[in-house]
mmCIF file of C-alpha atoms and ligand atoms in Angstrom:
data_model
loop_
_atom_site.group_PDB
_atom_site.id
_atom_site.type_symbol
_atom_site.label_atom_id
_atom_site.label_comp_id
_atom_site.label_asym_id
_atom_site.label_seq_id
_atom_site.Cartn_x
_atom_site.Cartn_y
_atom_site.Cartn_z
ATOM 1 C CA MET A 1 -5.843 -12.801 3.169
ATOM 2 C CA LYS A 2 -3.554 -10.091 1.859
ATOM 3 C CA SER A 3 -2.367 -7.825 4.669
ATOM 4 C CA ARG A 4 -4.131 -4.467 5.049
ATOM 5 C CA THR A 5 -1.053 -2.465 5.987
ATOM 6 C CA ALA A 6 -1.852 0.276 3.479
ATOM 7 C CA VAL A 7 -5.182 1.240 5.044
ATOM 8 C CA LEU A 8 -4.202 0.588 8.659
ATOM 9 C CA SER A 9 -1.220 2.864 8.276
ATOM 10 C CA ASP A 10 -3.410 5.746 7.094
ATOM 11 C CA PRO A 11 -2.253 8.682 9.248
ATOM 12 C CA LEU A 12 -5.839 9.528 10.266
ATOM 13 C CA LEU A 13 -6.511 6.135 11.873
ATOM 14 C CA ASP A 14 -5.739 5.490 15.514
ATOM 15 C CA ARG A 15 -6.351 1.782 16.098
ATOM 16 C CA MET A 16 -8.557 -1.124 15.139
ATOM 17 C CA LEU A 17 -11.508 -1.332 17.518
ATOM 18 C CA LEU A 18 -13.259 -4.372 16.000
ATOM 19 C CA SER A 19 -11.522 -6.919 13.801
ATOM 20 C CA PRO A 20 -13.031 -8.530 10.693
ATOM 21 C CA ASP A 21 -13.344 -11.820 12.636
ATOM 22 C CA GLU A 22 -15.155 -10.213 15.570
ATOM 23 C CA ILE A 23 -17.586 -8.517 13.178
ATOM 24 C CA ALA A 24 -18.152 -11.729 11.186
ATOM 25 C CA ASP A 25 -18.872 -13.742 14.363
ATOM 26 C CA LYS A 26 -21.337 -11.093 15.527
ATOM 27 C CA ALA A 27 -23.143 -11.015 12.160
ATOM 28 C CA GLU A 28 -23.532 -14.794 12.365
ATOM 29 C CA GLU A 29 -24.835 -14.631 15.955
ATOM 30 C CA LEU A 30 -27.331 -11.848 15.192
ATOM 31 C CA GLY A 31 -28.451 -13.557 11.982
ATOM 32 C CA ALA A 32 -29.214 -16.748 13.928
ATOM 33 C CA ALA A 33 -31.247 -14.806 16.509
ATOM 34 C CA ILE A 34 -33.215 -12.990 13.788
ATOM 35 C CA THR A 35 -33.846 -16.300 12.010
ATOM 36 C CA ARG A 36 -35.331 -17.746 15.215
ATOM 37 C CA ASP A 37 -37.418 -14.674 16.073
ATOM 38 C CA TYR A 38 -38.903 -14.003 12.629
ATOM 39 C CA ASP A 39 -39.665 -17.554 11.611
ATOM 40 C CA GLY A 40 -43.065 -17.596 9.836
ATOM 41 C CA ARG A 41 -43.264 -13.788 9.536
ATOM 42 C CA ASP A 42 -43.271 -11.566 6.478
ATOM 43 C CA LEU A 43 -39.907 -9.836 7.049
ATOM 44 C CA VAL A 44 -38.453 -6.800 5.289
ATOM 45 C CA LEU A 45 -34.927 -5.649 6.071
ATOM 46 C CA LEU A 46 -34.755 -1.881 5.755
ATOM 47 C CA THR A 47 -31.433 -0.106 5.497
ATOM 48 C CA VAL A 48 -30.539 3.556 5.491
ATOM 49 C CA LEU A 49 -27.984 4.322 2.798
ATOM 50 C CA ARG A 50 -25.155 4.453 2.730
ATOM 51 C CA GLY A 51 -23.539 3.384 6.002
ATOM 52 C CA GLY A 52 -25.698 0.349 6.767
ATOM 53 C CA LEU A 53 -25.071 -1.335 3.445
ATOM 54 C CA ILE A 54 -21.965 -3.330 4.364
ATOM 55 C CA PHE A 55 -23.475 -4.719 7.564
ATOM 56 C CA LEU A 56 -26.713 -5.589 5.751
ATOM 57 C CA ALA A 57 -24.790 -7.480 3.071
ATOM 58 C CA ASP A 58 -23.040 -9.679 5.645
ATOM 59 C CA LEU A 59 -25.934 -10.034 8.080
ATOM 60 C CA CYS A 60 -28.587 -11.012 5.522
ATOM 61 C CA ARG A 61 -26.570 -14.053 4.490
ATOM 62 C CA HIS A 62 -26.930 -15.399 8.026
ATOM 63 C CA ILE A 63 -30.719 -15.010 8.045
ATOM 64 C CA ASP A 64 -32.195 -18.299 6.909
ATOM 65 C CA LEU A 65 -35.669 -17.000 6.023
ATOM 66 C CA SER A 66 -37.590 -15.795 3.011
ATOM 67 C CA LEU A 67 -37.362 -11.980 3.179
ATOM 68 C CA THR A 68 -37.111 -8.805 1.116
ATOM 69 C CA MET A 69 -34.850 -5.754 1.407
ATOM 70 C CA ASP A 70 -35.595 -2.111 0.849
ATOM 71 C CA PHE A 71 -33.557 1.071 1.104
ATOM 72 C CA MET A 72 -33.957 4.663 2.184
ATOM 73 C CA ALA A 73 -31.613 7.603 1.973
ATOM 74 C CA ILE A 74 -31.846 10.656 4.171
ATOM 75 C CA SER A 75 -30.025 13.912 4.669
ATOM 76 C CA SER A 76 -30.077 16.312 7.595
ATOM 77 C CA TYR A 77 -31.579 19.728 7.198
ATOM 78 C CA ALA A 78 -29.034 22.541 7.358
ATOM 79 C CA GLY A 79 -29.136 24.104 10.799
ATOM 80 C CA GLY A 80 -29.439 20.814 12.639
ATOM 81 C CA GLY A 81 -32.448 19.508 14.566
ATOM 82 C CA ALA A 82 -33.760 15.985 14.646
ATOM 83 C CA ALA A 83 -35.853 16.096 11.481
ATOM 84 C CA VAL A 84 -34.329 14.593 8.367
ATOM 85 C CA ARG A 85 -35.268 14.858 4.720
ATOM 86 C CA ILE A 86 -35.980 11.575 2.928
ATOM 87 C CA THR A 87 -33.985 11.819 -0.294
ATOM 88 C CA LYS A 88 -34.831 8.266 -1.409
ATOM 89 C CA ASP A 89 -37.969 6.601 -0.112
ATOM 90 C CA LEU A 90 -38.723 2.889 0.127
ATOM 91 C CA ASP A 91 -39.788 1.243 -3.117
ATOM 92 C CA ASP A 92 -42.417 -1.008 -1.522
ATOM 93 C CA ALA A 93 -45.243 -0.580 1.010
ATOM 94 C CA ILE A 94 -44.551 -1.866 4.528
ATOM 95 C CA GLU A 95 -48.164 -2.045 5.743
ATOM 96 C CA ASN A 96 -48.767 -5.254 7.736
ATOM 97 C CA ARG A 97 -45.169 -6.357 7.228
ATOM 98 C CA HIS A 98 -42.533 -6.951 9.897
ATOM 99 C CA VAL A 99 -39.868 -4.283 9.435
ATOM 100 C CA LEU A 100 -36.353 -4.718 10.800
ATOM 101 C CA ILE A 101 -34.172 -1.622 10.397
ATOM 102 C CA ILE A 102 -30.500 -2.501 9.924
ATOM 103 C CA GLU A 103 -28.170 0.255 11.146
ATOM 104 C CA ASP A 104 -24.412 0.626 11.252
ATOM 105 C CA ILE A 105 -24.371 2.851 14.334
ATOM 106 C CA ILE A 106 -26.740 4.554 16.747
ATOM 107 C CA ASP A 107 -25.316 7.605 18.439
ATOM 108 C CA THR A 108 -27.795 10.157 19.872
ATOM 109 C CA GLY A 109 -30.626 8.092 18.382
ATOM 110 C CA LEU A 110 -32.344 11.227 17.068
ATOM 111 C CA THR A 111 -32.170 10.279 13.379
ATOM 112 C CA LEU A 112 -33.593 6.821 13.903
ATOM 113 C CA ASN A 113 -36.232 8.042 16.328
ATOM 114 C CA TYR A 114 -37.491 10.485 13.712
ATOM 115 C CA LEU A 115 -37.396 7.852 10.983
ATOM 116 C CA MET A 116 -39.289 5.302 13.071
ATOM 117 C CA GLY A 117 -42.016 7.891 13.655
ATOM 118 C CA VAL A 118 -42.386 8.358 9.896
ATOM 119 C CA LEU A 119 -42.420 4.594 9.260
ATOM 120 C CA ARG A 120 -44.955 3.821 12.009
ATOM 121 C CA GLN A 121 -47.492 5.996 10.193
ATOM 122 C CA ARG A 122 -47.362 3.444 7.376
ATOM 123 C CA ARG A 123 -48.777 0.783 9.724
ATOM 124 C CA PRO A 124 -46.192 -2.017 9.641
ATOM 125 C CA ALA A 125 -47.077 -5.154 11.646
ATOM 126 C CA SER A 126 -43.967 -4.462 13.753
ATOM 127 C CA ILE A 127 -40.850 -2.333 13.590
ATOM 128 C CA GLU A 128 -37.579 -3.218 15.320
ATOM 129 C CA VAL A 129 -33.939 -2.157 15.150
ATOM 130 C CA CYS A 130 -30.734 -4.122 14.626
ATOM 131 C CA THR A 131 -27.549 -2.091 14.966
ATOM 132 C CA LEU A 132 -23.965 -3.220 14.682
ATOM 133 C CA LEU A 133 -22.642 -0.449 16.931
ATOM 134 C CA ASP A 134 -24.236 1.326 19.863
ATOM 135 C CA LYS A 135 -22.630 4.493 21.237
ATOM 136 C CA ASP A 136 -25.062 4.512 24.140
ATOM 137 C CA ALA A 137 -23.226 7.109 26.251
ATOM 138 C CA ARG A 138 -24.484 9.770 23.844
ATOM 139 C CA ARG A 139 -28.096 8.591 23.584
ATOM 140 C CA ILE A 140 -30.734 11.337 23.708
ATOM 141 C CA ALA A 141 -33.779 9.592 22.199
ATOM 142 C CA GLU A 142 -34.665 6.367 24.021
ATOM 143 C CA LEU A 143 -34.938 3.641 21.408
ATOM 144 C CA PRO A 144 -35.774 0.000 21.859
ATOM 145 C CA ILE A 145 -32.873 -1.910 20.262
ATOM 146 C CA ALA A 146 -33.881 -5.504 19.635
ATOM 147 C CA TYR A 147 -30.478 -6.616 18.268
ATOM 148 C CA ARG A 148 -27.199 -4.976 19.230
ATOM 149 C CA GLY A 149 -23.754 -5.958 17.978
ATOM 150 C CA PHE A 150 -21.321 -4.023 20.146
ATOM 151 C CA ARG A 151 -21.494 -1.219 22.680
ATOM 152 C CA ILE A 152 -18.646 1.162 21.859
ATOM 153 C CA PRO A 153 -17.130 4.135 23.675
ATOM 154 C CA ASP A 154 -17.819 7.737 22.710
ATOM 155 C CA ARG A 155 -15.245 7.939 19.916
ATOM 156 C CA PHE A 156 -15.759 8.700 16.228
ATOM 157 C CA VAL A 157 -15.258 5.464 14.305
ATOM 158 C CA VAL A 158 -14.835 4.618 10.638
ATOM 159 C CA GLY A 159 -14.784 1.474 8.540
ATOM 160 C CA TYR A 160 -17.210 -1.330 7.705
ATOM 161 C CA GLY A 161 -19.623 1.151 6.111
ATOM 162 C CA LEU A 162 -18.862 4.120 8.351
ATOM 163 C CA ASP A 163 -17.190 7.092 6.684
ATOM 164 C CA LEU A 164 -15.304 10.277 7.231
ATOM 165 C CA GLY A 165 -16.188 12.617 4.376
ATOM 166 C CA GLY A 166 -17.107 9.615 2.233
ATOM 167 C CA ARG A 167 -13.841 7.727 2.819
ATOM 168 C CA PHE A 168 -13.038 4.560 4.789
ATOM 169 C CA ARG A 169 -16.354 2.737 4.180
ATOM 170 C CA ASN A 170 -14.458 -0.135 2.558
ATOM 171 C CA LEU A 171 -12.275 -0.975 5.565
ATOM 172 C CA PRO A 172 -13.055 -4.560 6.664
ATOM 173 C CA PHE A 173 -12.722 -3.503 10.320
ATOM 174 C CA VAL A 174 -13.929 -0.666 12.571
ATOM 175 C CA ALA A 175 -11.243 1.804 13.630
ATOM 176 C CA THR A 176 -11.002 4.893 15.808
ATOM 177 C CA LEU A 177 -9.567 8.113 14.454
ATOM 178 C CA LYS A 178 -6.693 9.997 16.005
ATOM 179 C CA ASP A 179 -7.964 12.608 18.472
ATOM 180 C CA GLU A 180 -6.393 15.466 16.536
ATOM 181 C CA VAL A 181 -8.486 14.563 13.447
ATOM 182 C CA MET A 182 -11.716 15.299 15.291
ATOM 183 C CA GLY A 183 -10.309 18.435 16.896
HETATM 184 P P1 5GP B 1 -27.584 9.721 15.605
HETATM 185 O O1 5GP B 1 -26.814 10.672 16.468
HETATM 186 O O2 5GP B 1 -28.800 10.386 15.032
HETATM 187 O O3 5GP B 1 -27.920 8.448 16.342
HETATM 188 O O4 5GP B 1 -26.613 9.306 14.431
HETATM 189 C C1 5GP B 1 -26.760 9.813 13.145
HETATM 190 C C2 5GP B 1 -25.700 9.326 12.206
HETATM 191 O O5 5GP B 1 -24.460 9.917 12.564
HETATM 192 C C3 5GP B 1 -25.399 7.846 12.148
HETATM 193 O O6 5GP B 1 -26.338 7.101 11.411
HETATM 194 C C4 5GP B 1 -24.051 7.903 11.436
HETATM 195 O O7 5GP B 1 -24.261 8.105 10.061
HETATM 196 C C5 5GP B 1 -23.435 9.164 12.042
HETATM 197 N N1 5GP B 1 -22.484 8.788 13.105
HETATM 198 C C6 5GP B 1 -22.669 8.786 14.438
HETATM 199 N N2 5GP B 1 -21.547 8.386 15.085
HETATM 200 C C7 5GP B 1 -20.640 8.118 14.112
HETATM 201 C C8 5GP B 1 -19.287 7.643 14.131
HETATM 202 O O8 5GP B 1 -18.664 7.364 15.171
HETATM 203 N N3 5GP B 1 -18.691 7.463 12.914
HETATM 204 C C9 5GP B 1 -19.311 7.751 11.735
HETATM 205 N N4 5GP B 1 -18.618 7.546 10.606
HETATM 206 N N5 5GP B 1 -20.577 8.200 11.680
HETATM 207 C C10 5GP B 1 -21.234 8.372 12.856
#
């Protein structure tokens, strides 16, 4: 593979936290576990745009089952709080289906907790979470996480779907930012 010196030398980046190989191995491992657990079930992978898209794309190719995918987009209300506004809803009903939410990162857990409350009202057969990254030191809302890629320290990270002002989603690795960037 061509070297990624250009992006790694971006002055905002501190260091690579998870390499492309580590992420690929984890996607394979989680995909195998999901394949075992959901065998014979009507599975829908649900992803919140835009961050979770890259992980979904890699993970789904390691799930050897018949499944569908659906997408939501949300934005926070100005002024904070846990509630979020759904700016793009799912296209299909989830009633009686087994929903697996694919997330890039869970931080306080407030966003996902709110979202799961909304989705439960639609009566899925089950609803579980698969996250690549878990910043569990900052958790406020207790969430059951069925599939977890990596526990990471309380640092702001970018890459592999995660952004800073819309940038860095295309990095094939996860990197920390320099402390001075976050203030
Ligand atoms: P929550 O605190 O509700 O669990 O996380 C909400 C959202 O904040 C995540 O889905 C993600 O979009 C964003 N977020 C949390 N931590 C990070 C981080 O370290 N890097 C980036 N790029 N986004 C983050």
